[in-house]
Short mmCIF file of C-alpha atoms in Angstrom, two decimals:
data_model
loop_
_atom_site.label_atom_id
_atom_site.label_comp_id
_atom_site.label_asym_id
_atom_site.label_seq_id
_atom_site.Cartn_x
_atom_site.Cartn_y
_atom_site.Cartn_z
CA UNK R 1 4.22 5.97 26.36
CA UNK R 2 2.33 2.99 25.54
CA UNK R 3 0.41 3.04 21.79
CA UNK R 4 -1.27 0.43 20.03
CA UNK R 5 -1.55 -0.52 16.26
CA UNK R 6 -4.33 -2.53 14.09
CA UNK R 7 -3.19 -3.85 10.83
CA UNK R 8 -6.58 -5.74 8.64
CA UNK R 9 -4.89 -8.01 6.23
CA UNK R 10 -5.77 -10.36 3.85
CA UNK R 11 -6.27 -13.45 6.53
CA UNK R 12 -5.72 -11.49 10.03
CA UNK R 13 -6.42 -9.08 12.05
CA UNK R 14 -3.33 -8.43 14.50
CA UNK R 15 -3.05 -6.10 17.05
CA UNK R 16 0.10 -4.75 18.34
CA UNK R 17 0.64 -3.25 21.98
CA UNK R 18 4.03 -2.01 22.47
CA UNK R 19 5.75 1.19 25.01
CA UNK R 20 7.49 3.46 22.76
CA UNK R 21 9.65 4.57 25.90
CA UNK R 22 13.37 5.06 24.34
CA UNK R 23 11.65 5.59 20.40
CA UNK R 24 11.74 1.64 19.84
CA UNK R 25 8.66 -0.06 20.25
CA UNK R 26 9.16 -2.87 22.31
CA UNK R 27 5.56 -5.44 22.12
CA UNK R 28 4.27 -5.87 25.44
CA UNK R 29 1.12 -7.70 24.02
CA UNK R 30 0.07 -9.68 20.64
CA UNK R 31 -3.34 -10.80 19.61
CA UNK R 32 -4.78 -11.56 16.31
CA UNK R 33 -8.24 -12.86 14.72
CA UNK R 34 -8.74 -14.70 12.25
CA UNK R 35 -10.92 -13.63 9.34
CA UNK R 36 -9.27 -15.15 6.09
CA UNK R 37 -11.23 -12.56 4.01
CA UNK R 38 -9.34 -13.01 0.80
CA UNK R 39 -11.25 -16.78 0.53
CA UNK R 40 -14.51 -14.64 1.09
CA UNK R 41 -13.64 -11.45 -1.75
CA UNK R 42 -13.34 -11.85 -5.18
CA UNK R 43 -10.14 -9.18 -6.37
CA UNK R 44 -11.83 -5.81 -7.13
CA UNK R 45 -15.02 -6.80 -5.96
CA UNK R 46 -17.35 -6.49 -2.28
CA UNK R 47 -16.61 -7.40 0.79
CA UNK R 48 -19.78 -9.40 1.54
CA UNK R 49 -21.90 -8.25 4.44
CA UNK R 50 -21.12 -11.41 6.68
CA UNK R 51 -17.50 -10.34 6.41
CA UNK R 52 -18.07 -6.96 7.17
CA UNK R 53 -19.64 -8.07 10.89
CA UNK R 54 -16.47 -10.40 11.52
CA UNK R 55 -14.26 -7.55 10.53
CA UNK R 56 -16.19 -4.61 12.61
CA UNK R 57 -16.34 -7.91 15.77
CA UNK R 58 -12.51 -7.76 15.33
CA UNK R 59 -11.46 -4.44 15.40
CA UNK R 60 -13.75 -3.71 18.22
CA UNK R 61 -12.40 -6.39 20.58
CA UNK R 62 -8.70 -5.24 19.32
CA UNK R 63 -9.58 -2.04 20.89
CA UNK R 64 -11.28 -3.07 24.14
CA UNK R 65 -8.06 -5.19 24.23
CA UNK R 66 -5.36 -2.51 23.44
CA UNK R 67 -7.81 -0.43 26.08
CA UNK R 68 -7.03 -2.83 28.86
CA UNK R 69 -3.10 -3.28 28.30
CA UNK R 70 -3.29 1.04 29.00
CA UNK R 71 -2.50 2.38 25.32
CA UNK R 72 -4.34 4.81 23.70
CA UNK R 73 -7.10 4.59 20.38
CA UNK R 74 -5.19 1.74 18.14
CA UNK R 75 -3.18 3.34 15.13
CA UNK R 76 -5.27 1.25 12.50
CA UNK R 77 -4.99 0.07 8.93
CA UNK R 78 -6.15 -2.21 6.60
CA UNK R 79 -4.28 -3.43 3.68
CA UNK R 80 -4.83 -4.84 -0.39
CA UNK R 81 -7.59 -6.76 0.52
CA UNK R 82 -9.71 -3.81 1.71
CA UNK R 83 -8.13 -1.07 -0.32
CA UNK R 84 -9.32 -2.75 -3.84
CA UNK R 85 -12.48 -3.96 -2.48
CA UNK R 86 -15.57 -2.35 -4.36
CA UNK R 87 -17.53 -1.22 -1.18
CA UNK R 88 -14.13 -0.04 0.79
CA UNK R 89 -15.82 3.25 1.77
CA UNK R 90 -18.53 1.65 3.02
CA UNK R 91 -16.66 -1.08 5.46
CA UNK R 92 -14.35 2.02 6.39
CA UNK R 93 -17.31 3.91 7.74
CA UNK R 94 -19.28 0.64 9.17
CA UNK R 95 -16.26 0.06 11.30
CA UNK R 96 -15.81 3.88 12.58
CA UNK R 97 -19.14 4.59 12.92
CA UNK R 98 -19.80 0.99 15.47
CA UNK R 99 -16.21 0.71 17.03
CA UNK R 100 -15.37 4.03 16.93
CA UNK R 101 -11.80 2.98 15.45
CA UNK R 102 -10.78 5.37 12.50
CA UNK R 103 -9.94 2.51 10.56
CA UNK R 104 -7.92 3.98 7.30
CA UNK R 105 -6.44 2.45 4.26
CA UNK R 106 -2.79 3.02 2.97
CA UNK R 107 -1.51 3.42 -0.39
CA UNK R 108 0.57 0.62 -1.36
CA UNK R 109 3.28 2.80 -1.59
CA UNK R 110 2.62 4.29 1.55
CA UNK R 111 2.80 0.61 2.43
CA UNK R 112 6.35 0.03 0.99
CA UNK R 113 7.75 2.99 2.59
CA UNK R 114 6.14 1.95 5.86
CA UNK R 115 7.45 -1.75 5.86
CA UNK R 116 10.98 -0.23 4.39
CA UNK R 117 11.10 1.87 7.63
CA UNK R 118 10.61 -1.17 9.84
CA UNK R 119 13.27 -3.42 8.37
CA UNK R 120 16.06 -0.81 8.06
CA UNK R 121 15.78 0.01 11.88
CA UNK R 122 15.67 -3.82 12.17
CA UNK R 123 19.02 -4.00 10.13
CA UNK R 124 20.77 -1.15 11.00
CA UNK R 125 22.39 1.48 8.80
CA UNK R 126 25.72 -1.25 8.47
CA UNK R 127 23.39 -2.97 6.10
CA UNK R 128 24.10 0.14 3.76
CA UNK R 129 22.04 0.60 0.65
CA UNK R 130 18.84 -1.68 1.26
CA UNK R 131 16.53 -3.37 -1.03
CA UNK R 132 13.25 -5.05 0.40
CA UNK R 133 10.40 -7.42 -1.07
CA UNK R 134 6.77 -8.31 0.79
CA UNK R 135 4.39 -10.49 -0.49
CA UNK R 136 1.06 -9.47 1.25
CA UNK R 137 -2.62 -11.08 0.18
CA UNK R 138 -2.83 -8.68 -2.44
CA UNK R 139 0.22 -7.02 -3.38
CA UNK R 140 3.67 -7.12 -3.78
CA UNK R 141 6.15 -4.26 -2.27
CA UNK R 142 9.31 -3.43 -3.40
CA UNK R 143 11.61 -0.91 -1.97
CA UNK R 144 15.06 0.52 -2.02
CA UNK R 145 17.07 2.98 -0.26
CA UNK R 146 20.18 3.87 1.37
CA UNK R 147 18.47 6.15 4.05
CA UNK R 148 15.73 6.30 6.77
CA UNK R 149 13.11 6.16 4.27
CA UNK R 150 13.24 4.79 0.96
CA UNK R 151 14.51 6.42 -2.26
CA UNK R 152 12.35 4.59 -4.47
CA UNK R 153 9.10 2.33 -4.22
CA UNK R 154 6.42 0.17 -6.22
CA UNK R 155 3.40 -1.72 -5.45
CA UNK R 156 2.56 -4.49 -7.46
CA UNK R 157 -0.85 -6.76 -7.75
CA UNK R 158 0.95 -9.90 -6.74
CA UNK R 159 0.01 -10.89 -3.90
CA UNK R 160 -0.22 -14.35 -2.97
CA UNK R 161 -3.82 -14.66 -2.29
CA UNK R 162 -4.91 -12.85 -5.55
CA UNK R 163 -2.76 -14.79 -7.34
CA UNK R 164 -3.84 -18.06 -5.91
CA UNK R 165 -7.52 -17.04 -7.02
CA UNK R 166 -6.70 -16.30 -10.35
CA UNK R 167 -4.67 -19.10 -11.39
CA UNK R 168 -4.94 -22.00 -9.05
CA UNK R 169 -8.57 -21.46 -8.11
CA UNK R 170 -9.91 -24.78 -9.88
CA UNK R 171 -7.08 -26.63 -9.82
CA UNK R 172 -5.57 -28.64 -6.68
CA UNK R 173 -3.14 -29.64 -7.35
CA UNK R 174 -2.21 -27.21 -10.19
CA UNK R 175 -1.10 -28.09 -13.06
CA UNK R 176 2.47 -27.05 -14.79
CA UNK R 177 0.88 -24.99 -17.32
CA UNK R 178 -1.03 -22.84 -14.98
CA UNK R 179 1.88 -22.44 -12.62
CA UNK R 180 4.07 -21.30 -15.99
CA UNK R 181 1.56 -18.83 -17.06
CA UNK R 182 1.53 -17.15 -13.32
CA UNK R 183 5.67 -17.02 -13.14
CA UNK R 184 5.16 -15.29 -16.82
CA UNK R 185 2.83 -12.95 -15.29
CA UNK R 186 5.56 -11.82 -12.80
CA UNK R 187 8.04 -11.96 -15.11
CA UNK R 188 6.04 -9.10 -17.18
CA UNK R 189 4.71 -7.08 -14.04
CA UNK R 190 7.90 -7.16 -12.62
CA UNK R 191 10.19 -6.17 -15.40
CA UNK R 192 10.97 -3.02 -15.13
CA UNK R 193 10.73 -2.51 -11.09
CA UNK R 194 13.75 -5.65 -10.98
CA UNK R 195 15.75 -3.27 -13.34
CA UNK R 196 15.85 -0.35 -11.01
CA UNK R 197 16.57 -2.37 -8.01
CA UNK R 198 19.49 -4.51 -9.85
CA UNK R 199 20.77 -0.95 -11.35
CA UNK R 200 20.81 0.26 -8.32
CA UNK R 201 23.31 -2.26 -6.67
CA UNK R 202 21.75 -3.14 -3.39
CA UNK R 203 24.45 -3.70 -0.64
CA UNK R 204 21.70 -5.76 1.61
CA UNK R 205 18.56 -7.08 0.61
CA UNK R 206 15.29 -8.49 3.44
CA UNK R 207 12.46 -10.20 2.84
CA UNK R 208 8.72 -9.48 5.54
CA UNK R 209 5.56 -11.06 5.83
CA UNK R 210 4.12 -14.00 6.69
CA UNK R 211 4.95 -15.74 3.47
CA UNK R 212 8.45 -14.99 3.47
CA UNK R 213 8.56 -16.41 7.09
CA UNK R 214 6.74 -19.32 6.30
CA UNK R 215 8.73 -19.86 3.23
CA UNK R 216 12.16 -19.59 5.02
CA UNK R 217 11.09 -21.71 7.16
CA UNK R 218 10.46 -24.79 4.32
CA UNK R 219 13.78 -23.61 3.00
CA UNK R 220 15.47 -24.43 6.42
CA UNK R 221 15.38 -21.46 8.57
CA UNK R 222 15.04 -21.37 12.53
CA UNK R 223 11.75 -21.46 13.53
CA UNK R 224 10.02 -19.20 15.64
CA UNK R 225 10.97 -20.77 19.00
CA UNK R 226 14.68 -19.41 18.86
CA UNK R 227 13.75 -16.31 18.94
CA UNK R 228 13.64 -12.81 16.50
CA UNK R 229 17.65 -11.96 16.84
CA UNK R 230 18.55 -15.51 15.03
CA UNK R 231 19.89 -15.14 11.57
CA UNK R 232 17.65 -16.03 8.73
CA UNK R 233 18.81 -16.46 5.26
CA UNK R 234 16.35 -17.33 2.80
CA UNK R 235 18.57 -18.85 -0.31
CA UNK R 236 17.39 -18.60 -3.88
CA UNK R 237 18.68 -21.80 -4.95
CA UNK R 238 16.56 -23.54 -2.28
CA UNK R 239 13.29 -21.38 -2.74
CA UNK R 240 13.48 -22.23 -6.16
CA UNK R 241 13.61 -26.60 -5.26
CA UNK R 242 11.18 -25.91 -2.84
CA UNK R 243 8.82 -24.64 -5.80
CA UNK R 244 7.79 -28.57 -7.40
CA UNK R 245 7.29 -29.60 -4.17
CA UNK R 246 4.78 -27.31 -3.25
CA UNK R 247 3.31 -27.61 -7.18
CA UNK R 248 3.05 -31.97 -6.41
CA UNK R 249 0.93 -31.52 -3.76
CA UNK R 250 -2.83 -30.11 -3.10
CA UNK R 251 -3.32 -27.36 -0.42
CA UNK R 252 -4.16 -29.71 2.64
CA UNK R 253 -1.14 -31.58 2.28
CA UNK R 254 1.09 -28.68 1.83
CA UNK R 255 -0.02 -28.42 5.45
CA UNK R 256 2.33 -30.96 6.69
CA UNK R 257 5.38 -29.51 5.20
CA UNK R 258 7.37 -27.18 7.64
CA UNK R 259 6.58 -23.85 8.20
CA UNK R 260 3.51 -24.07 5.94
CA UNK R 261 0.41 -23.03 8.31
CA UNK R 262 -3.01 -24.67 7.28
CA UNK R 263 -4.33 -20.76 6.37
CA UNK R 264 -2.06 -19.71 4.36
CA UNK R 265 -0.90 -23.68 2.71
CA UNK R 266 -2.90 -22.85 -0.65
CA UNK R 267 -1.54 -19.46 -1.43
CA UNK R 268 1.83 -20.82 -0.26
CA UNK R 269 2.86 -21.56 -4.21
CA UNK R 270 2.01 -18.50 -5.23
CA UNK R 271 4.03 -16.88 -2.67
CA UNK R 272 7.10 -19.37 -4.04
CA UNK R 273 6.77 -18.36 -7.28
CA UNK R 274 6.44 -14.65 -7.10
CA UNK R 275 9.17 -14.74 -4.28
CA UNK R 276 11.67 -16.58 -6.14
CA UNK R 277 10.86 -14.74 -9.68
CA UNK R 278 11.08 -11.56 -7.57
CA UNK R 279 14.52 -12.54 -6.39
CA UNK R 280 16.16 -13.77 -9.70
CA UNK R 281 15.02 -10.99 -11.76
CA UNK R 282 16.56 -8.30 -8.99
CA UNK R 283 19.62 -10.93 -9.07
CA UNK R 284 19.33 -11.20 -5.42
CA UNK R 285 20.73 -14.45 -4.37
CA UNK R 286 19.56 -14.91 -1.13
CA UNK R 287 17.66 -12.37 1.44
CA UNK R 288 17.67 -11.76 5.33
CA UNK R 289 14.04 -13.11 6.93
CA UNK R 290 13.18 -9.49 8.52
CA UNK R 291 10.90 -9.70 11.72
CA UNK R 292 10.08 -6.21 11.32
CA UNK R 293 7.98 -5.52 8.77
CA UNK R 294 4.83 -2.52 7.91
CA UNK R 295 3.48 -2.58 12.01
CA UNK R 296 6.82 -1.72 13.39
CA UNK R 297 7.01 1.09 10.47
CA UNK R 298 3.52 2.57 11.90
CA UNK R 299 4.90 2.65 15.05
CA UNK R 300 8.07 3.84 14.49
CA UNK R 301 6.99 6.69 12.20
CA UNK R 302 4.46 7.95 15.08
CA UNK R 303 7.14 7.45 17.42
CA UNK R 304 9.88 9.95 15.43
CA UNK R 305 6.87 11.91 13.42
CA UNK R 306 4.17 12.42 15.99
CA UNK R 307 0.74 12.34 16.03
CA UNK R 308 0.22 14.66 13.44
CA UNK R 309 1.61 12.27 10.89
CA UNK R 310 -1.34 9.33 11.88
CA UNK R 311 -3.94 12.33 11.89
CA UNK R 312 -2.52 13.29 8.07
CA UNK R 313 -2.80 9.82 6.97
CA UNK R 314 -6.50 9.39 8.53
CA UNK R 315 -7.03 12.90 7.19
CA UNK R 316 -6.51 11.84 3.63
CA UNK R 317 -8.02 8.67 3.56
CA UNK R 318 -11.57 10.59 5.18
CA UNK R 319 -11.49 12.95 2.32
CA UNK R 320 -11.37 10.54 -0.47
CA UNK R 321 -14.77 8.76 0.73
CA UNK R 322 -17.97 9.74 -0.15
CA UNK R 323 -19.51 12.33 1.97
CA UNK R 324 -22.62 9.59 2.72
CA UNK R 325 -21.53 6.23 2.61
CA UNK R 326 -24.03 3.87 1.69
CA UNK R 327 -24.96 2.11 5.07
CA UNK R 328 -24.63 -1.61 5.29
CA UNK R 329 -27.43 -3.68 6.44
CA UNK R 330 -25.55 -5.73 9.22
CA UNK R 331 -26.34 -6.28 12.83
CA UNK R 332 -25.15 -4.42 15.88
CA UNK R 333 -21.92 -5.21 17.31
CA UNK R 334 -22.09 -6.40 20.87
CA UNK R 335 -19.81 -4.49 23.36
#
């Protein structure tokens, strides 16, 4: 069985092609587009009209693409950046009704759980009770459990994209003050979740995303090249140096430093600070770089679930739109 997954994030589209043959997913073909929509959406508000034609372009050429490598409709998603946008019905139905993609948006707990599922396969049940942290564009998962599925999760609105726009927006370099005030909003937001995950004694604790890659990386982890199976410890103590370095410099030059791609160098502080804050106040020391993150969980939960549990999900996410979206006022997409 081949089968096919679409995840819209906050600076990507990636599409996932992968044969399901044994129940793991094993990635016969990658592709992504870039759309960086978080630089083109305010938090909480639209997602402007020429965004909405790169993002319908996008999901239409991931399915002609997942069409040609032999899998089936793409299982597709889009994350924060879409779920708390003002028009999100409206971009949901623009993309079904012109791709024909059923294009759904997932709780960010749904999210958690999803991503949770992913790494613990990744790790193995040795790893024993399991505590995870993503930083996304627009939100920040936290999960624990000492099972297939998690016993407890949270979604919070730090991600490092939203966080970049509302502290570091006009300043580039930033200055201390601003980057205090954001690790006090963490601090605050993240209280009470740390407390639950400290109290409840973690045995093994992984990092996902793209910022927690890219961040391991500056910190001194393998890069990509040697492959996923190489062990990747991400160490407190070092995120936390690596934090003024990052703060010294504006966005471009961030750049240059390893690990640090060009899209994502300006949110790349804001991912340091909520990372490490997120990692002292849970009094994790250092976490394991997981590969695996919320597009092996889709897979692997229609792999061991079935069908029925994508159709539930894209179900739920139909009934909670309007019955007649407001039509945007954007060209055709070309086949």
């Amino acid at each position: 069985m081949r089968i096919s997954v679409v995840d819209v994030g906050s600076n990507t589209v990636r599409l996932v092609v992968a044969d399901a043959d044994g129940g793991v997913p094993l990635p016969v073909h990658t592709a992504k587009w870039r759309l960086r929509l978080s630089e083109q959406v305010t938090p909480g508000g639209p997602i402007p009209e020429p965004a909405v034609e790169q993002l319908v372009h996008a999901v239409a050429e991931a399915s002609r693409t997942a069409t040609r490598w032999g899998a089936a409709g793409p299982l597709a998603f889009a994350t924060a950046v879409v779920r708390g946008a003002s028009n999100r019905h409206e971009v949901l139905h623009a993309v079904r009704s012109r791709t024909g993609v059923d294009l759904c948006t997932l709780p960010g707990e749904v999210e958690a759980e999803l991503t949770f599922l992913g790494a613990r396969r990744w790790m193995g049940w040795r790893s024993g009770p399991l505590a995870l942290l993503d930083i996304g564009g627009g939100s920040l998962e936290v999960a624990f459990g000492r099972g297939r599925l998690p016993d407890f999760v949270a979604s919070l609105p730090l991600g490092a994209g939203r966080l970049t726009h509302e502290f570091f927006q006009d300043e580039d370099p930033p200055s201390p003050e601003r980057v205090r005030a954001l690790r006090r909003k963490v601090r605050h937001q993240l209280r009470d979740v740390a407390a639950r995950i400290r109290w409840e004694g973690p045995r093994t604790a992984v990092a996902t995303s793209r910022t927690f890659q890219q961040l391991g990386r500056l910190c001194g982890t393998a890069p990509g090249r040697h492959g996923p199976f190489v062990d990747r410890q991400l160490h407190r103590a070092a995120l936390r140096e690596a934090i003024p370095r990052l703060a010294a410099l504006p966005a471009a030059e961030r750049a240059e430093l390893p690990g640090i791609s060009a899209p994502r160098a300006a949110q790349s502080l804001a991912g340091a600070v909520v990372g490490h804050t997120a990692m002292k106040l849970t009094g994790l020391r250092s976490v394991t770089v997981c590969p695996w993150a919320i597009r092996e969980g889709v897979l692997l939960r229609h792999i061991e679930d079935g069908p029925a549990w994508w159709a539930e999900v894209t179900r739920r996410t139909e009934e909670a739109a309007p019955p007649d979206p407001v039509p945007l006022r954007i060209a055709t997409a070309s086949s």
